[in-house]
Amino acid sequence: MGGFRYGFHHGGVSVPDLDAAVEWYGRVLGFALERRFEIPTIPAQVAMIANGDLRIELFEVPGAAPLPDERRVPDRDVHTHGVKHVAFVAPDVPALVEELKARGADLVWLKVMPHGTACFIRDLAGNLIEFVQGPVPAGEAGSL
């Protein structure tokens, strides 16, 4: 690869209400507002939120179409090309699911599969978020 190094910076998520999304990601997943800005050429109001070294860029675009129902179900969403979801790693996904449910998360499913344990939740707009079980890389630890 020519010696180029890179790391993950952020995932982008379109939401219908930026203030409500910042609150939801803070309350449910422990993200904090890092900065807000506008991109007039879209036009969009944008919030960069962070939890440790993890970042998500939230976009509110006037008149944006809502997420279609088939994009709200992990096993159906993969039948459409494109980016599917953002995923995080956690050392104990079943225990995390209990905490997420206590925080009001919309749990899609928790599965213990031969290739690993994982869960999906939906954010306030129906966007899918996955948690897979495994060790958290040093420097990338977010917390609830």
Short mmCIF file of C-alpha atoms in Angstrom, two decimals:
data_model
loop_
_atom_site.label_atom_id
_atom_site.label_comp_id
_atom_site.label_asym_id
_atom_site.label_seq_id
_atom_site.Cartn_x
_atom_site.Cartn_y
_atom_site.Cartn_z
CA MET A 1 0.00 0.00 0.00
CA GLY A 2 2.90 2.37 -0.50
CA GLY A 3 3.45 2.96 3.20
CA PHE A 4 0.39 5.16 3.69
CA ARG A 5 -1.08 5.00 7.17
CA TYR A 6 -4.57 6.04 8.15
CA GLY A 7 -7.05 5.69 10.97
CA PHE A 8 -10.77 5.99 11.43
CA HIS A 9 -11.93 9.59 11.87
CA HIS A 10 -15.77 9.60 11.95
CA GLY A 11 -19.00 8.27 10.52
CA GLY A 12 -21.70 10.56 9.18
CA VAL A 13 -25.40 10.23 10.03
CA SER A 14 -28.33 12.24 8.67
CA VAL A 15 -30.99 13.02 11.29
CA PRO A 16 -34.27 14.97 11.22
CA ASP A 17 -33.58 17.08 14.35
CA LEU A 18 -29.98 17.97 15.21
CA ASP A 19 -30.66 19.10 18.79
CA ALA A 20 -32.66 15.95 19.56
CA ALA A 21 -29.94 13.77 17.99
CA VAL A 22 -27.15 15.42 20.02
CA GLU A 23 -29.22 14.79 23.16
CA TRP A 24 -29.98 11.15 22.21
CA TYR A 25 -26.37 10.27 21.36
CA GLY A 26 -25.28 11.89 24.63
CA ARG A 27 -27.89 10.23 26.84
CA VAL A 28 -27.81 6.77 25.26
CA LEU A 29 -24.22 6.40 23.99
CA GLY A 30 -22.22 8.93 26.03
CA PHE A 31 -21.23 11.23 23.15
CA ALA A 32 -20.63 14.94 23.83
CA LEU A 33 -20.92 17.86 21.45
CA GLU A 34 -17.48 18.78 20.13
CA ARG A 35 -18.56 21.54 17.75
CA ARG A 36 -21.42 22.78 15.57
CA PHE A 37 -21.14 24.37 12.18
CA GLU A 38 -23.06 25.03 8.98
CA ILE A 39 -22.38 23.81 5.45
CA PRO A 40 -24.33 26.33 3.35
CA THR A 41 -23.74 24.54 0.03
CA ILE A 42 -25.79 21.50 1.12
CA PRO A 43 -27.43 23.32 3.13
CA ALA A 44 -26.94 21.52 6.45
CA GLN A 45 -26.56 22.19 10.13
CA VAL A 46 -23.83 19.89 11.43
CA ALA A 47 -22.69 18.67 14.85
CA MET A 48 -19.49 16.75 15.47
CA ILE A 49 -19.93 14.63 18.59
CA ALA A 50 -17.24 12.62 20.38
CA ASN A 51 -16.85 9.89 22.93
CA GLY A 52 -13.15 9.45 23.63
CA ASP A 53 -11.47 9.18 20.24
CA LEU A 54 -14.72 8.09 18.54
CA ARG A 55 -16.53 10.70 16.45
CA ILE A 56 -19.86 10.91 14.63
CA GLU A 57 -20.86 13.77 12.36
CA LEU A 58 -24.60 14.49 12.53
CA PHE A 59 -26.33 16.30 9.64
CA GLU A 60 -29.71 18.05 9.68
CA VAL A 61 -30.80 18.90 6.13
CA PRO A 62 -34.10 20.72 5.55
CA GLY A 63 -36.56 18.59 3.58
CA ALA A 64 -34.45 15.41 3.75
CA ALA A 65 -36.34 12.18 3.12
CA PRO A 66 -36.90 9.95 6.17
CA LEU A 67 -35.06 6.65 6.43
CA PRO A 68 -37.04 3.99 4.50
CA ASP A 69 -38.46 1.14 6.60
CA GLU A 70 -36.26 -1.50 4.92
CA ARG A 71 -33.13 0.43 6.05
CA ARG A 72 -34.18 0.04 9.71
CA VAL A 73 -33.70 -3.76 9.78
CA PRO A 74 -30.09 -5.04 9.60
CA ASP A 75 -30.81 -8.20 7.58
CA ARG A 76 -32.96 -6.30 5.05
CA ASP A 77 -30.74 -3.20 4.80
CA VAL A 78 -27.85 -5.16 3.28
CA HIS A 79 -30.03 -5.86 0.23
CA THR A 80 -29.45 -2.23 -0.84
CA HIS A 81 -25.96 -1.09 -1.81
CA GLY A 82 -24.30 1.63 0.22
CA VAL A 83 -23.07 2.26 3.74
CA LYS A 84 -25.08 0.18 6.20
CA HIS A 85 -24.25 1.21 9.76
CA VAL A 86 -21.60 2.36 12.19
CA ALA A 87 -20.18 -0.30 14.53
CA PHE A 88 -18.41 -0.12 17.88
CA VAL A 89 -16.62 -2.81 19.88
CA ALA A 90 -17.41 -3.63 23.50
CA PRO A 91 -15.98 -6.33 25.78
CA ASP A 92 -19.40 -7.60 27.01
CA VAL A 93 -22.21 -6.97 24.53
CA PRO A 94 -25.02 -8.70 26.52
CA ALA A 95 -24.25 -6.52 29.56
CA LEU A 96 -24.06 -3.45 27.31
CA VAL A 97 -27.50 -4.29 25.88
CA GLU A 98 -29.00 -4.15 29.38
CA GLU A 99 -27.46 -0.70 29.94
CA LEU A 100 -28.61 0.55 26.53
CA LYS A 101 -32.17 -0.67 27.18
CA ALA A 102 -32.14 1.12 30.56
CA ARG A 103 -31.18 4.30 28.67
CA GLY A 104 -34.14 3.92 26.31
CA ALA A 105 -32.35 2.48 23.28
CA ASP A 106 -34.47 0.85 20.56
CA LEU A 107 -32.97 -2.67 20.52
CA VAL A 108 -33.26 -4.45 17.17
CA TRP A 109 -31.63 -7.68 18.32
CA LEU A 110 -28.89 -9.33 20.35
CA LYS A 111 -27.37 -12.44 18.76
CA VAL A 112 -24.73 -14.89 19.88
CA MET A 113 -23.50 -16.29 16.56
CA PRO A 114 -20.70 -18.70 15.65
CA HIS A 115 -18.63 -15.79 14.31
CA GLY A 116 -19.28 -13.56 17.34
CA THR A 117 -21.75 -11.81 19.62
CA ALA A 118 -23.34 -8.59 18.39
CA CYS A 119 -26.34 -6.34 18.83
CA PHE A 120 -28.03 -3.66 16.79
CA ILE A 121 -29.89 -0.63 18.10
CA ARG A 122 -31.62 2.20 16.24
CA ASP A 123 -31.03 5.87 16.93
CA LEU A 124 -33.91 8.34 17.16
CA ALA A 125 -34.18 8.48 13.34
CA GLY A 126 -34.00 4.71 12.83
CA ASN A 127 -30.32 4.62 11.80
CA LEU A 128 -28.64 1.33 12.68
CA ILE A 129 -25.79 1.14 15.19
CA GLU A 130 -23.98 -2.14 15.86
CA PHE A 131 -21.93 -3.27 18.84
CA VAL A 132 -19.66 -6.30 18.38
CA GLN A 133 -18.00 -8.17 21.21
CA GLY A 134 -14.23 -7.92 21.47
CA PRO A 135 -11.35 -6.04 23.06
CA VAL A 136 -11.49 -2.25 22.85
CA PRO A 137 -8.36 -0.92 21.06
CA ALA A 138 -6.15 1.30 23.20
CA GLY A 139 -6.89 4.96 22.53
CA GLU A 140 -10.34 4.30 21.09
CA ALA A 141 -12.27 3.68 24.28
CA GLY A 142 -15.60 5.46 24.51
CA SER A 143 -17.77 5.09 27.59
CA LEU A 144 -21.45 5.24 28.45
#
